[in-house]
XYZ file of C-alpha atoms in Angstrom:
498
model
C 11.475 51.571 -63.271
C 12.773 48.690 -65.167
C 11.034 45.281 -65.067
C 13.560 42.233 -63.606
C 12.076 40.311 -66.643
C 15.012 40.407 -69.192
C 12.505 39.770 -71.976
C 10.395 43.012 -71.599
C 10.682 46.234 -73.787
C 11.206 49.305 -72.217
C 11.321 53.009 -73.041
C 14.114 55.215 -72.507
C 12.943 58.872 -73.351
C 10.947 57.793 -75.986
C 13.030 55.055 -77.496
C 12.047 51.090 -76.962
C 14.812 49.294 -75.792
C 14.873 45.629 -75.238
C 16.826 44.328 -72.326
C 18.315 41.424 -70.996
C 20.666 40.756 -67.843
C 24.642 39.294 -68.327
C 25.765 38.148 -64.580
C 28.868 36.754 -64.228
C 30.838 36.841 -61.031
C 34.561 38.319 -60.819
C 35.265 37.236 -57.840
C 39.222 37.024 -57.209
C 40.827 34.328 -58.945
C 37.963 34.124 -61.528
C 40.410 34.874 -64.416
C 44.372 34.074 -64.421
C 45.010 35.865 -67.897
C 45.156 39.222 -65.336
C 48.119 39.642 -63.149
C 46.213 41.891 -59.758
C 48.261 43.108 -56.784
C 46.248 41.495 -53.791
C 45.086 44.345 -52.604
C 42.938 44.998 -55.899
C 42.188 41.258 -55.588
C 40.816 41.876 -51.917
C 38.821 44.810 -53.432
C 36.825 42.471 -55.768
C 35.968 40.074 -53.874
C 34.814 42.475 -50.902
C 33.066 44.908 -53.544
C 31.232 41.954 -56.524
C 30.486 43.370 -60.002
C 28.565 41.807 -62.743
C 28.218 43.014 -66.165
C 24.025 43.333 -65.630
C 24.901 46.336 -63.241
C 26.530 47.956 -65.738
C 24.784 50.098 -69.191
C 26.927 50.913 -71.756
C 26.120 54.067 -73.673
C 27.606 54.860 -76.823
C 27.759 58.322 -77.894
C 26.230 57.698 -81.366
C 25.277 59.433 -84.441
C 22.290 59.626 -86.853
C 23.993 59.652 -89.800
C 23.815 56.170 -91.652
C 27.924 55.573 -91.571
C 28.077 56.415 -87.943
C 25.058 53.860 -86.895
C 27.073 51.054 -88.850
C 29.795 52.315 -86.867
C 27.984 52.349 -83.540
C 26.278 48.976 -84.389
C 29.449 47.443 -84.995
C 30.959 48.429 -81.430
C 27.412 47.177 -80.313
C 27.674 44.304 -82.416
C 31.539 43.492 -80.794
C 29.911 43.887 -76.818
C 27.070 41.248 -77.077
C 29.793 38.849 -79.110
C 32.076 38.812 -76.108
C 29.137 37.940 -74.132
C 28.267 35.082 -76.635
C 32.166 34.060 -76.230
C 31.587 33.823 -72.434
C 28.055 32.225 -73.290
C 26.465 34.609 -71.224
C 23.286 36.640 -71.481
C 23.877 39.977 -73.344
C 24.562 43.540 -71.698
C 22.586 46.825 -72.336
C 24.072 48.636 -74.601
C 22.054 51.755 -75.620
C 23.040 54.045 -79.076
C 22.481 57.382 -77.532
C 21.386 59.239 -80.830
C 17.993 56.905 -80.920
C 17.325 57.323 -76.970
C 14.710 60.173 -77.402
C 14.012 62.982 -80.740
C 15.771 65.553 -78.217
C 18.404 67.391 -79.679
C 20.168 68.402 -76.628
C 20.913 64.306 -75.796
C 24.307 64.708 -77.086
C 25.199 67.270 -74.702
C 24.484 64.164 -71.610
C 23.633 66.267 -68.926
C 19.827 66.514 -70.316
C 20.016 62.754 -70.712
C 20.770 61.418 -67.025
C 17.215 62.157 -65.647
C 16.118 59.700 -67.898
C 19.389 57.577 -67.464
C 18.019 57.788 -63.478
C 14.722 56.929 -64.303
C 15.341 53.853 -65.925
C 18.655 52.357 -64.468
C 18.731 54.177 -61.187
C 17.460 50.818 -58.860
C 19.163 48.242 -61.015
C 22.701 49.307 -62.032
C 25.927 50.315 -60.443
C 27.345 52.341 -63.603
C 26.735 53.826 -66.982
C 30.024 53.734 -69.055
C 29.952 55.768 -72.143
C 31.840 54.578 -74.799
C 32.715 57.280 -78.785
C 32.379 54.831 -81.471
C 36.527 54.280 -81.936
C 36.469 52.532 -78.146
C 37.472 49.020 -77.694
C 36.603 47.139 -75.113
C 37.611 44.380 -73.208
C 34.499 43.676 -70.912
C 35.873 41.340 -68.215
C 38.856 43.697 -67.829
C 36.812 46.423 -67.409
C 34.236 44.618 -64.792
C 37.251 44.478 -62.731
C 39.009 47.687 -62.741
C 35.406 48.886 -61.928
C 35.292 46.936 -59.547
C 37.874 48.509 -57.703
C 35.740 51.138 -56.609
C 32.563 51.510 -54.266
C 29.544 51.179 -56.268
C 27.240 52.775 -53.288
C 29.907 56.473 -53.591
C 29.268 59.256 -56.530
C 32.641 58.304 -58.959
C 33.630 60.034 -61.565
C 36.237 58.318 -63.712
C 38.229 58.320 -66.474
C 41.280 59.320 -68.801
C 42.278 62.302 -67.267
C 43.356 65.410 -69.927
C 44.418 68.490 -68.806
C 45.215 72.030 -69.920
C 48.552 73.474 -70.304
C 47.356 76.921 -71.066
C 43.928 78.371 -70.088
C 42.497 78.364 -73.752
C 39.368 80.333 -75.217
C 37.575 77.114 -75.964
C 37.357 76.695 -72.013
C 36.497 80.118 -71.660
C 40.397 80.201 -69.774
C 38.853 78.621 -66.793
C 41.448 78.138 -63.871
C 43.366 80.723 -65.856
C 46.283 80.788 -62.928
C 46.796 77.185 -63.051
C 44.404 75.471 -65.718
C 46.474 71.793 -65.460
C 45.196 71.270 -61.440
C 41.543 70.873 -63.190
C 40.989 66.769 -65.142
C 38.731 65.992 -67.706
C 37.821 63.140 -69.085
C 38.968 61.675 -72.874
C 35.497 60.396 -73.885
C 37.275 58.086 -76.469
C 38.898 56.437 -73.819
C 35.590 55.359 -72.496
C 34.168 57.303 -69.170
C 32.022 56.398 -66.565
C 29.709 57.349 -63.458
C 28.576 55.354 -60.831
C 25.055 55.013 -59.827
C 24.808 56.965 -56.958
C 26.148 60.133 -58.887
C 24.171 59.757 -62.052
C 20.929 60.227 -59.255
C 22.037 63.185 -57.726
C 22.886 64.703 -61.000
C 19.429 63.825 -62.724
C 17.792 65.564 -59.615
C 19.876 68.785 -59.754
C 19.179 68.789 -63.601
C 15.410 68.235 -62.709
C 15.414 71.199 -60.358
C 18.266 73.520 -61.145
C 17.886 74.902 -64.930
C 21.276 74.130 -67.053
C 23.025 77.507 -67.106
C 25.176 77.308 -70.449
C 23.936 78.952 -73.619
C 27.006 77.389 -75.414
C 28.363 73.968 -75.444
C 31.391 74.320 -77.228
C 34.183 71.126 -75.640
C 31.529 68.630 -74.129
C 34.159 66.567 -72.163
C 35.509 69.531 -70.369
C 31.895 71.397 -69.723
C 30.848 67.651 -68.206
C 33.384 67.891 -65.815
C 32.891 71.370 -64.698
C 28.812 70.273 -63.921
C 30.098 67.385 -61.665
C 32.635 69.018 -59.817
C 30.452 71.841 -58.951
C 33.108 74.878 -58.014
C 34.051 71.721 -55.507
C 30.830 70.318 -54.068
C 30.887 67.348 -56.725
C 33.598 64.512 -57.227
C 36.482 65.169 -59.104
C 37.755 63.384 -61.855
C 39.224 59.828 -60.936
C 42.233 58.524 -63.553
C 42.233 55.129 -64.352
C 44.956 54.093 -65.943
C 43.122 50.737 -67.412
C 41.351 53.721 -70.038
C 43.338 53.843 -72.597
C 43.707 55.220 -76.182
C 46.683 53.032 -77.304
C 45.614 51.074 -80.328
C 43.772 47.928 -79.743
C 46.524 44.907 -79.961
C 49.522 47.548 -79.389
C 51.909 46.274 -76.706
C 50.996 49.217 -74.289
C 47.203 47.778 -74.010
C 48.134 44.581 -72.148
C 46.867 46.390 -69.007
C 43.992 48.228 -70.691
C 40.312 47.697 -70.473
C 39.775 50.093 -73.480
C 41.943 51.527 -76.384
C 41.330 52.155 -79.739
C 39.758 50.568 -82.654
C 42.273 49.950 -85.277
C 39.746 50.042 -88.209
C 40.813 52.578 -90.366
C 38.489 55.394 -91.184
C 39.208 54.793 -95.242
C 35.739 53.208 -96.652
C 36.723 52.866 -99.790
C 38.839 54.971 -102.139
C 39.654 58.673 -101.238
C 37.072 60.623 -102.515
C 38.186 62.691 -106.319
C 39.271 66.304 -105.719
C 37.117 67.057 -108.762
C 34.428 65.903 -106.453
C 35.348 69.071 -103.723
C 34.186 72.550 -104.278
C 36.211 74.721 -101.893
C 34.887 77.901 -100.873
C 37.384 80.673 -98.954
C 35.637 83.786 -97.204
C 37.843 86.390 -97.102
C 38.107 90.561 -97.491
C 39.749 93.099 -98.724
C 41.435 93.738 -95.574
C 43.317 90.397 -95.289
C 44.262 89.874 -99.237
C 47.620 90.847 -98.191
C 47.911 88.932 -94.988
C 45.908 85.544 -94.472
C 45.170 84.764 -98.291
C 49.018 84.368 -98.921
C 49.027 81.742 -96.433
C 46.517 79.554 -98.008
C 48.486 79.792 -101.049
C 51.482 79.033 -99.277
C 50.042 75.632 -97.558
C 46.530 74.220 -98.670
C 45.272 75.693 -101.944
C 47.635 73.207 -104.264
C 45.695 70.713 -102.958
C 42.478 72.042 -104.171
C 40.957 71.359 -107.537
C 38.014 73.643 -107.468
C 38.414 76.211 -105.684
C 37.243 80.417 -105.196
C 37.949 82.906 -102.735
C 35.175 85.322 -102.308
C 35.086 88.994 -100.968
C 33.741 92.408 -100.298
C 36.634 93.672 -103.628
C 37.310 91.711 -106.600
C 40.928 90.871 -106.810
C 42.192 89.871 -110.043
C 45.765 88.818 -108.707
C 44.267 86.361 -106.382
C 41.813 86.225 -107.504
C 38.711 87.042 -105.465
C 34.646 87.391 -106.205
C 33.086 90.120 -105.032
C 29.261 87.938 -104.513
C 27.993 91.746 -103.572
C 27.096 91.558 -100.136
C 29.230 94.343 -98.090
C 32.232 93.266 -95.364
C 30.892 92.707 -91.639
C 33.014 93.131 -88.988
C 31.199 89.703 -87.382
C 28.972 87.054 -88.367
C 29.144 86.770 -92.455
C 25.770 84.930 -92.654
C 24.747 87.116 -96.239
C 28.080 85.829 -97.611
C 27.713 82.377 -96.285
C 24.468 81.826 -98.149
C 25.444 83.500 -101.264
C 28.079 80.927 -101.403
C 25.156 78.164 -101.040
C 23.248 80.197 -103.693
C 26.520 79.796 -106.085
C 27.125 76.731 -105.650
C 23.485 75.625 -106.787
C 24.233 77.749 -109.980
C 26.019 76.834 -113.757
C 28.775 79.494 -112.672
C 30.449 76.529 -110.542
C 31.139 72.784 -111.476
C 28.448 70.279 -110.321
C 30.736 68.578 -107.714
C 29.084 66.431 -104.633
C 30.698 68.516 -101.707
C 31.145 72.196 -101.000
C 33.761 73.195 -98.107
C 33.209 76.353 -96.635
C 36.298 77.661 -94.260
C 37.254 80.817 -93.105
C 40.541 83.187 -95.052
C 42.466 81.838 -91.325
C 41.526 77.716 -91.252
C 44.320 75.748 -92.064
C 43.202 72.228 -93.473
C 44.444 69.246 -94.443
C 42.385 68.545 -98.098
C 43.610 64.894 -98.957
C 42.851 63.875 -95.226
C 39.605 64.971 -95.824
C 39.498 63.248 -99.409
C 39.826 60.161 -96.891
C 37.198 60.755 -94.196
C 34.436 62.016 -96.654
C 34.926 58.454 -98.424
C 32.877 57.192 -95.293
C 29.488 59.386 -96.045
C 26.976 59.083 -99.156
C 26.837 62.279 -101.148
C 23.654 61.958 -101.612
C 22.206 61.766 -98.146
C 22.105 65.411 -96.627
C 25.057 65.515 -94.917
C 26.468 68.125 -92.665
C 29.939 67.625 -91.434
C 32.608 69.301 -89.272
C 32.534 70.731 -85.104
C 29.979 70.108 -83.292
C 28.967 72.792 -80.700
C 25.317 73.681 -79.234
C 23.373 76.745 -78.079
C 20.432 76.324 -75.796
C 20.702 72.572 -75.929
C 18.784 71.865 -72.470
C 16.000 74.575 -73.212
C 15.061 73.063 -76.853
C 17.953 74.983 -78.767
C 20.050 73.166 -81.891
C 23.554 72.145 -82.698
C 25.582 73.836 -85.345
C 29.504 73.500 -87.375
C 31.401 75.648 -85.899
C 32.359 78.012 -88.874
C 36.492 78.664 -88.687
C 37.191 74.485 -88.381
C 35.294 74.214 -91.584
C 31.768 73.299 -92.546
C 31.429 70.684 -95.196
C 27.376 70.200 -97.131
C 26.637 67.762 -99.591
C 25.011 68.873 -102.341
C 21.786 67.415 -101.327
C 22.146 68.719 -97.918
C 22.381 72.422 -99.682
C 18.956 71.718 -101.820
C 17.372 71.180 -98.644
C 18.623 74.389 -96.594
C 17.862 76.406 -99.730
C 14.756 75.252 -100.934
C 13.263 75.162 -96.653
C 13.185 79.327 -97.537
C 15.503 79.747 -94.845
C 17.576 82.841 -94.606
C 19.867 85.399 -92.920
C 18.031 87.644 -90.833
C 21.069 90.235 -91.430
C 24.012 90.482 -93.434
C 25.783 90.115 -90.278
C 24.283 87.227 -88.400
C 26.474 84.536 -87.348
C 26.228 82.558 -90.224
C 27.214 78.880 -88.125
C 24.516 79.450 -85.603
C 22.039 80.900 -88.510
C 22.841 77.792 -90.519
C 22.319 75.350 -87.404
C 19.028 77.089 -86.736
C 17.733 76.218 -90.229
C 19.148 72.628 -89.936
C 17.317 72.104 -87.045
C 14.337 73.271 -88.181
C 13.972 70.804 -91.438
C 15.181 68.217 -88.874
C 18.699 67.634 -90.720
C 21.292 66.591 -88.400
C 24.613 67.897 -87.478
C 27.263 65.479 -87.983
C 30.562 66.147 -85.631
C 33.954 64.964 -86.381
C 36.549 65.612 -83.622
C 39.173 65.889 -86.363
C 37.862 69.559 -87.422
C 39.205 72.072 -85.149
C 37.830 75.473 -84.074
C 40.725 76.866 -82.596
C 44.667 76.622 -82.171
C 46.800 72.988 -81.554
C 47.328 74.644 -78.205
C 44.396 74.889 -77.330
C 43.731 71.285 -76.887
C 45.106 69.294 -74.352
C 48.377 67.552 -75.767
C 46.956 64.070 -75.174
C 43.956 64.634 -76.538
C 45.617 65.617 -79.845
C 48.319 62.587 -79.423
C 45.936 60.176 -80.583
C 44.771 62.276 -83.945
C 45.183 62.841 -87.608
C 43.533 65.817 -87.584
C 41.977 67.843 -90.532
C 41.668 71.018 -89.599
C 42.561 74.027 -86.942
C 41.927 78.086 -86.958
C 42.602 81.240 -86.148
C 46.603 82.525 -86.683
C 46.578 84.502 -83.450
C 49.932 84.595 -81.999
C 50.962 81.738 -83.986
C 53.341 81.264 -87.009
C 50.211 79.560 -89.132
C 52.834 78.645 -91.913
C 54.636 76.170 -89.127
C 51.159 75.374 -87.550
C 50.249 73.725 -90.633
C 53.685 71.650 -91.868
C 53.860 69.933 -88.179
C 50.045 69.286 -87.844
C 48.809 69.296 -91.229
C 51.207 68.729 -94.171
C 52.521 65.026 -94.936
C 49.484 63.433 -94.427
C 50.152 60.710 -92.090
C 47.818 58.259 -94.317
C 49.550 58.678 -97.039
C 49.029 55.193 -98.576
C 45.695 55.182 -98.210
C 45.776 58.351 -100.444
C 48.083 57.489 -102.721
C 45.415 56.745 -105.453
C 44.661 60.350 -105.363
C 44.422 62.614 -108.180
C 47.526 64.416 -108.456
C 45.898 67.341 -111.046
C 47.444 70.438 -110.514
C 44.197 72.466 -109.354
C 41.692 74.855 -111.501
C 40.979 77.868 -110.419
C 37.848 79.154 -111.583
């Protein structure tokens, strides 16, 4: 239990947090920038908020570019409470709350979110690095609703099609079930952040795989119907901040760019393409129809050495699943003379489509020379001490130093046909390297993502060609990059095949 003394440390699953209380009143009539019906204006002041009842957790990152990133959002809450010249709020950076791995994943947080903010908060609003806020807005949409009831609230997305990456849940209707946008902020009220920590305490969590976090979230609090559903609030938004559609918006989106600097070289990208004999014919023509000009460096590596494409044959035999042998005699390769000495090495599937100069922009945001491990987050046994891993067909991107590492820790496949994502998140987590996710790598199809979850993208990748025309996929999601002048110092070298 938390001490009322706003100078006191405390510890939140093993991290030390230092607290202190902002209370300011919105009663109605305590701001005339904000046109309110009356009847929202009767709710206030019948139902008081303060901004000490509320603990804003942002779903944070250990790698050094997403801290700044997080600290700046951090940075931007306790300035609006200097502006007001009021006493800051809690704001906790989730990824340095405790050394558990499964934090990410929430549900494993909240009995420790209970524990220490159960008796003296109303809410915990979670915020993805890219959310704006306006705090006094937001104080009074939430206080539109009953502290003392479980809420559940948020941006609601939806499902036009039941899709794999849901495991087609609600498969004869899949747009009657909500789930929350996470970058549009999200929040739970008090009450139901208790009763969740308890059922966590005493019910084990029954997923081996997290694979969409936002949507498995909302299947744990609804409960096949004994939890709340999902509340919209329109007030969430993910408009970008200043646009004329956020005049009504507690949150939207941060319209820093993701550019850090220039667009990384292509000379500076090794690209590697798993393939087989089987699909020379049929998925490698695609990459050469769409991605591959935009590729300096790059080989395509089989079970058969093609000379017309050509492929390598690296010597370990086709498996029908997994491909963990040929994954890590890729990371061998790379380490060798018979490649150029670049700083990143992509790995993708014969069926991802990508976008390569979007990607020249985002990796311009991580140092090459921290061990870096980017692309789609997902998790296996994250509440029973399990690890996080790239999800293979969206792409998996290493730095060169984060290769050294996995290859010099002795850690290997314990087949040929292992899954070589899960094998390669095993070995992460076991030399403590993190998993860095980027919502902009895709594991699957455009549709199967909800459309307004997608709306507010430039993504970089998506997979599989499976009833799809993967040619088309890729010119309306993928081709034009839509940041083009922030590329437009790339290289424009036709590419080198090796």
């Amino acid at each position: 239990m938390l001490s009322n003394n706003p100078h006191i440390g405390h510890k939140v699953a093993g991290c030390l947090i230092f607290l202190s209380v902002f209370h300011i009143n919105f009663s109605a009539g305590s701001t005339g920038k904000v046109s309110q019906s009356q009847d929202d204006m009767l709710v206030i002041q019948h139902n008081q908020l303060d901004l000490r009842e509320i603990v804003f957790v942002i779903q944070s990152q250990s790698n050094s570019f997403h801290v700044r990133q997080a600290e700046r959002l951090r940075a931007d809450l306790l300035q609006q409470a200097h502006t007001l010249k009021e006493k800051p709020p809690v704001v906790l950076l989730l990824h340095s709350l405790s050394d558990h791995e499964g934090d990410w994943s929430i549900l494993p947080l909240l009995p420790n979110l209970s524990n220490s903010f159960g008796k003296n908060s109303s809410w915990i609003v979670f915020l993805e690095e890219e959310t704006n806020v306006k705090t006094t807005k937001l104080v009074q949409v939430l206080s539109k609703f009953d502290k003392n009831k479980e809420w559940f609230l948020g941006k609601p997305l939806y499902d036009k099609e039941s899709t794999i990456i849901h495991h087609y849940a609600f498969a004869e209707n899949p747009s009657i079930f909500k789930y929350p946008d996470f970058v549009a902020a999200w929040a739970l009220s008090t009450p139901l952040v208790v009763r969740l920590a308890d059922k966590v305490r005493n019910e084990p969590l029954k997923s081996d795989f997290t694979i969409d976090l936002k949507h498995e979230v909302a299947l744990y609090i609804w409960d096949n119907g004994n939890g709340p559903h999902l509340t919209g609030v329109p007030e969430l938004c993910t408009e970008p901040e200043g646009s004329p559609q956020t005049q009504h918006c507690a949150t939207s989106l941060s319209t820093a760019p993701p550019l850090c600097g220039e667009p990384v070289n292509k000379e500076d990208i090794f690209v590697a393409v798993k393939t087989c004999r089987k699909f020379h014919s049929e998925r490698v023509p695609v990459i050469k129809k769409t991605w591959e000009k935009d590729a300096f460096f790059l080989e395509y590596y089989s079970d058969h050495a093609d000379p017309a494409i050509p492929t390598i044959n690296l010597g370990v035999p086709n498996t029908e699943r997994g491909h963990c042998g040929k994954t890590f005699a890729i990371l061998q390769r790379f380490l060798t003379s018979s490649v150029p000495n670049t700083k990143w090495l992509l790995v993708v599937d014969d069926d991802t489509l990508i976008s390569l100069s979007r990607l020249q922009v985002l990796l311009s945001c991580y140092d090459p020379s921290e061990p870096v491990c980017l692309g789609e987050r997902y998790g296996y046994g994250l509440s029973q001490g399990g690890y996080s891993y790239i999800t293979g067909g969206g792409g998996m991107v290493f730095s060169r130093e984060a290769v050294v590492q996995l290859l010099n820790s002795g850690c290997k496949c314990y087949s040929n046909d292992a899954p070589d994502d899960m094998v390669l998140g095993m070995c992460l987590n076991a030399i403590g390297l993190p998993v860095t996710h980027s919502a902009l790598f895709h594991q699957a199809r455009p549709e199967d993502y909800a459309r307004d979850f997608l709306a507010h993208q430039v993504p970089i990748s998506f997979h599989k060609h499976w009833n799809i025309d993967p040619i088309a996929v890729f010119n309306k999601w993928l081709k034009d990059d839509l940041r083009t002048k922030a590329a437009e110092g790339l290289d424009k070298s036709t590419k080198t095949e090796l």
